[in-house]
mmCIF file of N, CA and C and ligand atoms in Angstrom:
data_model
loop_
_atom_site.group_PDB
_atom_site.id
_atom_site.type_symbol
_atom_site.label_atom_id
_atom_site.label_comp_id
_atom_site.label_asym_id
_atom_site.label_seq_id
_atom_site.Cartn_x
_atom_site.Cartn_y
_atom_site.Cartn_z
ATOM 1 N N MET A 1 0.747 -1.016 0.239
ATOM 2 C CA MET A 1 -0.255 0.220 0.213
ATOM 3 C C MET A 1 1.137 1.228 0.163
ATOM 4 N N LEU A 2 0.488 2.217 -0.737
ATOM 5 C CA LEU A 2 1.298 3.720 -0.921
ATOM 6 C C LEU A 2 0.852 5.127 0.112
ATOM 7 N N MET A 3 1.051 4.574 1.144
ATOM 8 C CA MET A 3 0.287 5.294 2.326
ATOM 9 C C MET A 3 1.106 6.987 2.280
ATOM 10 N N THR A 4 2.568 7.228 1.550
ATOM 11 C CA THR A 4 3.340 8.473 1.714
ATOM 12 C C THR A 4 2.984 9.056 1.036
ATOM 13 N N LYS A 5 2.343 8.861 -0.599
ATOM 14 C CA LYS A 5 1.947 9.539 -1.497
ATOM 15 C C LYS A 5 1.236 10.326 -1.632
ATOM 16 N N GLU A 6 1.073 11.501 -1.689
ATOM 17 C CA GLU A 6 0.133 12.432 -1.528
ATOM 18 C C GLU A 6 -0.823 12.837 -3.204
ATOM 19 N N ARG A 7 -1.912 12.527 -2.892
ATOM 20 C CA ARG A 7 -2.570 13.717 -4.198
ATOM 21 C C ARG A 7 -2.530 15.046 -4.642
ATOM 22 N N ARG A 8 -1.528 14.933 -5.643
ATOM 23 C CA ARG A 8 -1.987 16.374 -6.098
ATOM 24 C C ARG A 8 -2.863 17.050 -7.059
ATOM 25 N N PRO A 9 -2.989 17.509 -7.510
ATOM 26 C CA PRO A 9 -4.429 17.404 -7.832
ATOM 27 C C PRO A 9 -3.500 18.691 -9.519
ATOM 28 N N ALA A 10 -2.304 19.607 -9.151
ATOM 29 C CA ALA A 10 -2.499 20.594 -10.392
ATOM 30 C C ALA A 10 -1.361 19.845 -10.940
ATOM 31 N N ILE A 11 -0.582 19.030 -10.629
ATOM 32 C CA ILE A 11 0.265 17.845 -11.465
ATOM 33 C C ILE A 11 0.228 16.768 -10.902
ATOM 34 N N ARG A 12 0.196 15.648 -11.859
ATOM 35 C CA ARG A 12 -0.153 14.369 -11.442
ATOM 36 C C ARG A 12 0.832 13.951 -11.443
ATOM 37 N N THR A 13 2.177 13.975 -11.974
ATOM 38 C CA THR A 13 3.079 12.811 -12.355
ATOM 39 C C THR A 13 4.312 13.872 -12.966
ATOM 40 N N PRO A 14 5.670 13.265 -12.741
ATOM 41 C CA PRO A 14 6.606 13.626 -13.492
ATOM 42 C C PRO A 14 6.103 13.468 -15.230
ATOM 43 N N ARG A 15 5.861 12.615 -15.218
ATOM 44 C CA ARG A 15 5.585 12.136 -17.054
ATOM 45 C C ARG A 15 4.294 12.854 -17.169
ATOM 46 N N GLY A 16 3.308 12.570 -16.788
ATOM 47 C CA GLY A 16 2.057 13.619 -16.823
ATOM 48 C C GLY A 16 2.803 15.107 -17.007
ATOM 49 N N TRP A 17 3.511 15.754 -16.174
ATOM 50 C CA TRP A 17 3.658 17.033 -16.736
ATOM 51 C C TRP A 17 4.438 17.090 -18.037
ATOM 52 N N ALA A 18 5.270 16.536 -18.238
ATOM 53 C CA ALA A 18 6.078 16.395 -19.463
ATOM 54 C C ALA A 18 5.196 15.951 -20.941
ATOM 55 N N ILE A 19 4.459 15.265 -20.734
ATOM 56 C CA ILE A 19 3.517 15.302 -21.571
ATOM 57 C C ILE A 19 2.749 16.458 -21.719
ATOM 58 N N SER A 20 2.255 17.009 -20.732
ATOM 59 C CA SER A 20 1.616 18.443 -21.170
ATOM 60 C C SER A 20 2.205 18.928 -21.587
ATOM 61 N N VAL A 21 3.849 19.363 -21.039
ATOM 62 C CA VAL A 21 5.134 20.127 -21.220
ATOM 63 C C VAL A 21 5.032 20.414 -23.138
ATOM 64 N N LEU A 22 5.391 18.505 -23.407
ATOM 65 C CA LEU A 22 5.166 18.187 -24.768
ATOM 66 C C LEU A 22 4.114 18.857 -25.982
ATOM 67 N N GLN A 23 3.109 18.643 -25.086
ATOM 68 C CA GLN A 23 1.785 18.517 -25.931
ATOM 69 C C GLN A 23 1.789 20.647 -26.808
ATOM 70 N N ALA A 24 2.676 21.253 -25.088
ATOM 71 C CA ALA A 24 1.790 22.623 -25.362
ATOM 72 C C ALA A 24 2.624 22.919 -26.266
ATOM 73 N N ALA A 25 4.182 22.469 -26.470
ATOM 74 C CA ALA A 25 5.603 22.562 -26.961
ATOM 75 C C ALA A 25 5.041 22.243 -28.570
ATOM 76 N N GLY A 26 4.282 21.174 -29.073
ATOM 77 C CA GLY A 26 3.821 20.693 -29.744
ATOM 78 C C GLY A 26 4.601 19.380 -30.769
ATOM 79 N N ALA A 27 5.457 18.967 -29.576
ATOM 80 C CA ALA A 27 6.753 17.983 -29.751
ATOM 81 C C ALA A 27 5.550 16.992 -30.289
ATOM 82 N N VAL A 28 4.618 16.645 -28.902
ATOM 83 C CA VAL A 28 4.338 15.041 -29.621
ATOM 84 C C VAL A 28 2.519 15.694 -29.820
ATOM 85 N N ARG A 29 1.782 14.606 -30.239
ATOM 86 C CA ARG A 29 -0.007 14.355 -30.262
ATOM 87 C C ARG A 29 -0.590 13.327 -30.354
ATOM 88 N N GLU A 30 -1.895 13.609 -29.536
ATOM 89 C CA GLU A 30 -2.610 12.172 -28.638
ATOM 90 C C GLU A 30 -3.456 12.145 -29.609
ATOM 91 N N CYS A 31 -3.555 10.753 -30.000
ATOM 92 C CA CYS A 31 -4.611 10.824 -30.651
ATOM 93 C C CYS A 31 -5.718 10.631 -30.840
ATOM 94 N N GLU A 32 -7.181 11.145 -31.534
ATOM 95 C CA GLU A 32 -7.761 11.020 -30.584
ATOM 96 C C GLU A 32 -8.490 10.169 -30.527
ATOM 97 N N GLU A 33 -8.384 9.546 -31.676
ATOM 98 C CA GLU A 33 -8.606 8.284 -31.087
ATOM 99 C C GLU A 33 -9.089 7.063 -29.607
ATOM 100 N N HIS A 34 -7.803 7.111 -29.317
ATOM 101 C CA HIS A 34 -7.027 6.051 -29.023
ATOM 102 C C HIS A 34 -6.491 6.863 -27.051
ATOM 103 N N GLY A 35 -5.878 8.302 -27.943
ATOM 104 C CA GLY A 35 -5.503 8.663 -26.713
ATOM 105 C C GLY A 35 -4.065 8.068 -26.387
ATOM 106 N N TRP A 36 -3.707 7.820 -27.368
ATOM 107 C CA TRP A 36 -1.507 7.778 -27.350
ATOM 108 C C TRP A 36 -1.290 9.006 -27.651
ATOM 109 N N ILE A 37 0.185 9.399 -27.104
ATOM 110 C CA ILE A 37 0.677 9.886 -27.310
ATOM 111 C C ILE A 37 1.173 9.464 -28.193
ATOM 112 N N GLN A 38 1.955 10.376 -29.218
ATOM 113 C CA GLN A 38 2.056 10.122 -30.778
ATOM 114 C C GLN A 38 4.056 11.533 -30.555
ATOM 115 N N ASP A 39 4.559 11.103 -31.046
ATOM 116 C CA ASP A 39 6.073 11.880 -31.081
ATOM 117 C C ASP A 39 5.647 11.885 -32.552
ATOM 118 N N ARG A 40 6.345 13.764 -32.800
ATOM 119 C CA ARG A 40 5.733 14.169 -34.080
ATOM 120 C C ARG A 40 7.071 14.686 -34.862
ATOM 121 N N ALA A 41 8.088 13.942 -34.194
ATOM 122 C CA ALA A 41 9.798 14.008 -34.721
ATOM 123 C C ALA A 41 9.787 15.909 -34.594
ATOM 124 N N ASP A 42 9.639 16.780 -34.207
ATOM 125 C CA ASP A 42 9.853 18.060 -34.437
ATOM 126 C C ASP A 42 10.903 18.260 -33.459
ATOM 127 N N PRO A 43 12.020 18.270 -33.824
ATOM 128 C CA PRO A 43 12.990 18.970 -33.576
ATOM 129 C C PRO A 43 12.916 20.136 -32.358
ATOM 130 N N HIS A 44 12.405 20.849 -33.185
ATOM 131 C CA HIS A 44 11.955 22.125 -32.793
ATOM 132 C C HIS A 44 11.348 22.066 -31.749
ATOM 133 N N ALA A 45 9.715 21.717 -31.682
ATOM 134 C CA ALA A 45 9.312 21.415 -30.787
ATOM 135 C C ALA A 45 9.858 20.757 -29.568
ATOM 136 N N ARG A 46 10.100 19.753 -30.316
ATOM 137 C CA ARG A 46 11.428 19.251 -28.872
ATOM 138 C C ARG A 46 12.391 20.000 -28.009
ATOM 139 N N GLU A 47 13.089 21.298 -28.569
ATOM 140 C CA GLU A 47 13.654 22.081 -27.721
ATOM 141 C C GLU A 47 13.392 23.232 -27.364
ATOM 142 N N ARG A 48 11.807 23.311 -27.888
ATOM 143 C CA ARG A 48 11.085 24.372 -26.798
ATOM 144 C C ARG A 48 10.462 23.396 -25.620
ATOM 145 N N ALA A 49 10.506 22.608 -25.994
ATOM 146 C CA ALA A 49 9.583 21.764 -24.583
ATOM 147 C C ALA A 49 10.644 21.714 -23.713
ATOM 148 N N PHE A 50 11.954 21.183 -24.390
ATOM 149 C CA PHE A 50 13.321 21.307 -23.268
ATOM 150 C C PHE A 50 13.434 22.174 -22.343
ATOM 151 N N GLU A 51 13.229 23.579 -23.556
ATOM 152 C CA GLU A 51 13.387 24.545 -22.951
ATOM 153 C C GLU A 51 12.278 25.026 -21.600
ATOM 154 N N ILE A 52 11.172 25.120 -22.178
ATOM 155 C CA ILE A 52 9.682 24.910 -20.931
ATOM 156 C C ILE A 52 10.132 23.977 -19.298
ATOM 157 N N ALA A 53 10.905 22.837 -20.188
ATOM 158 C CA ALA A 53 11.145 22.656 -18.383
ATOM 159 C C ALA A 53 12.470 23.180 -17.814
ATOM 160 N N SER A 54 13.803 22.966 -18.631
ATOM 161 C CA SER A 54 14.838 23.803 -17.502
ATOM 162 C C SER A 54 14.029 25.461 -17.307
ATOM 163 N N HIS A 55 13.338 25.906 -17.683
ATOM 164 C CA HIS A 55 12.565 27.700 -17.336
ATOM 165 C C HIS A 55 11.817 27.113 -16.285
ATOM 166 N N ASP A 56 10.817 26.616 -16.536
ATOM 167 C CA ASP A 56 9.339 26.414 -15.854
ATOM 168 C C ASP A 56 9.333 24.886 -14.852
ATOM 169 N N PRO A 57 10.356 24.264 -14.296
ATOM 170 C CA PRO A 57 10.279 22.854 -14.224
ATOM 171 C C PRO A 57 8.892 23.219 -13.189
ATOM 172 N N PRO A 58 8.096 21.825 -12.090
ATOM 173 C CA PRO A 58 7.305 22.063 -11.990
ATOM 174 C C PRO A 58 7.255 21.674 -10.419
ATOM 175 N N SER A 59 6.319 22.691 -9.493
ATOM 176 C CA SER A 59 7.244 22.389 -8.584
ATOM 177 C C SER A 59 7.571 21.124 -7.689
ATOM 178 N N GLY A 60 8.349 21.031 -6.448
ATOM 179 C CA GLY A 60 9.233 19.700 -6.602
ATOM 180 C C GLY A 60 10.044 18.992 -7.427
ATOM 181 N N CYS A 61 9.818 20.443 -8.517
ATOM 182 C CA CYS A 61 11.351 19.354 -9.211
ATOM 183 C C CYS A 61 12.242 20.264 -9.454
ATOM 184 N N SER A 62 13.445 19.336 -10.119
ATOM 185 C CA SER A 62 14.379 20.277 -10.492
ATOM 186 C C SER A 62 14.475 20.812 -11.866
ATOM 187 N N GLN A 63 15.590 21.360 -11.888
ATOM 188 C CA GLN A 63 15.225 21.497 -13.614
ATOM 189 C C GLN A 63 16.193 20.221 -14.397
ATOM 190 N N GLU A 64 16.811 19.399 -13.929
ATOM 191 C CA GLU A 64 17.188 18.208 -14.014
ATOM 192 C C GLU A 64 16.025 17.281 -14.382
ATOM 193 N N GLN A 65 15.481 17.139 -13.430
ATOM 194 C CA GLN A 65 14.501 15.817 -13.088
ATOM 195 C C GLN A 65 13.056 16.625 -14.658
ATOM 196 N N ALA A 66 13.455 17.749 -14.070
ATOM 197 C CA ALA A 66 12.108 18.115 -15.448
ATOM 198 C C ALA A 66 12.769 17.277 -17.085
ATOM 199 N N VAL A 67 14.124 17.949 -16.552
ATOM 200 C CA VAL A 67 14.654 17.624 -18.687
ATOM 201 C C VAL A 67 14.357 16.463 -18.941
ATOM 202 N N ALA A 68 15.174 15.570 -17.415
ATOM 203 C CA ALA A 68 14.926 13.762 -17.659
ATOM 204 C C ALA A 68 13.185 13.520 -17.466
ATOM 205 N N ALA A 69 12.474 14.244 -17.750
ATOM 206 C CA ALA A 69 11.407 13.557 -17.225
ATOM 207 C C ALA A 69 10.535 13.558 -18.903
ATOM 208 N N ILE A 70 11.287 14.552 -19.902
ATOM 209 C CA ILE A 70 10.608 15.253 -20.820
ATOM 210 C C ILE A 70 11.651 14.159 -21.474
ATOM 211 N N ARG A 71 12.574 13.777 -21.630
ATOM 212 C CA ARG A 71 13.781 13.476 -21.796
ATOM 213 C C ARG A 71 12.824 11.612 -22.179
ATOM 214 N N ASP A 72 12.140 11.288 -20.785
ATOM 215 C CA ASP A 72 11.926 10.383 -20.335
ATOM 216 C C ASP A 72 10.534 9.572 -21.726
ATOM 217 N N VAL A 73 10.174 10.691 -21.312
ATOM 218 C CA VAL A 73 8.395 10.273 -22.472
ATOM 219 C C VAL A 73 8.678 10.104 -23.563
ATOM 220 N N LEU A 74 9.737 11.392 -24.349
ATOM 221 C CA LEU A 74 9.918 10.873 -25.822
ATOM 222 C C LEU A 74 11.068 9.884 -25.873
ATOM 223 N N ASP A 75 11.784 9.111 -25.384
ATOM 224 C CA ASP A 75 12.735 7.946 -25.469
ATOM 225 C C ASP A 75 11.256 6.572 -25.213
ATOM 226 N N SER A 76 9.814 7.376 -24.396
ATOM 227 C CA SER A 76 9.099 6.063 -24.720
ATOM 228 C C SER A 76 8.159 6.019 -25.721
ATOM 229 N N ILE A 77 7.995 6.632 -25.874
ATOM 230 C CA ILE A 77 6.654 6.563 -27.193
ATOM 231 C C ILE A 77 7.286 6.824 -28.675
ATOM 232 N N GLY A 78 6.683 6.101 -29.355
ATOM 233 C CA GLY A 78 6.868 5.969 -30.857
ATOM 234 C C GLY A 78 6.162 6.881 -31.959
ATOM 235 N N ASP A 79 6.132 6.791 -33.345
ATOM 236 C CA ASP A 79 5.968 7.969 -33.234
ATOM 237 C C ASP A 79 3.980 7.668 -34.234
ATOM 238 N N THR A 80 3.677 6.619 -34.196
ATOM 239 C CA THR A 80 2.619 6.286 -34.474
ATOM 240 C C THR A 80 1.657 5.176 -33.205
ATOM 241 N N CYS A 81 0.506 5.555 -33.522
ATOM 242 C CA CYS A 81 -0.086 5.327 -32.179
ATOM 243 C C CYS A 81 -0.625 3.509 -32.201
ATOM 244 N N PRO A 82 -0.012 2.891 -31.352
ATOM 245 C CA PRO A 82 -0.280 1.315 -31.617
ATOM 246 C C PRO A 82 -1.618 0.762 -31.698
ATOM 247 N N ASP A 83 -2.716 1.666 -31.844
ATOM 248 C CA ASP A 83 -4.150 0.594 -31.759
ATOM 249 C C ASP A 83 -4.911 1.343 -33.127
ATOM 250 N N CYS A 84 -4.141 2.684 -33.957
ATOM 251 C CA CYS A 84 -4.286 2.911 -35.363
ATOM 252 C C CYS A 84 -3.247 1.902 -36.018
ATOM 253 N N PRO A 85 -4.215 1.548 -37.037
ATOM 254 C CA PRO A 85 -3.940 0.683 -37.972
ATOM 255 C C PRO A 85 -2.561 1.144 -38.684
ATOM 256 N N ALA A 86 -1.209 0.027 -38.861
ATOM 257 C CA ALA A 86 -1.108 0.806 -39.222
ATOM 258 C C ALA A 86 -0.644 0.708 -40.865
ATOM 259 N N ASP A 87 -1.519 1.960 -41.916
ATOM 260 C CA ASP A 87 -1.318 0.960 -43.226
ATOM 261 C C ASP A 87 -1.530 2.127 -44.164
ATOM 262 N N ASP A 88 0.042 3.257 -42.873
ATOM 263 C CA ASP A 88 -0.265 4.906 -43.778
ATOM 264 C C ASP A 88 0.289 4.261 -44.981
ATOM 265 N N PRO A 89 0.137 5.768 -45.897
ATOM 266 C CA PRO A 89 0.601 4.985 -47.237
ATOM 267 C C PRO A 89 2.297 5.604 -47.539
HETATM 268 ZN ZN1 ZN B 101 -4.976 5.991 -32.356
#
């Protein structure tokens, strides 16, 4: 049982925060049908996300942790939705 973890409504998890930053920067998009986050492979958008992370990390996170969270999300997502048929031309 996890008794020590407090629920904070504003920022869910570093990962959730990173995803919202990546979305705000336009580095990722969400599948409209399935909700999977997809990498848009836009280096400028990624740069913007890293900039946001290092200038404005979430409360309780260091800049390093914020940047690491962004990198973590980018490493863990693909550029396609796993539930969408992969028959794009
Ligand atoms: Zn999908």
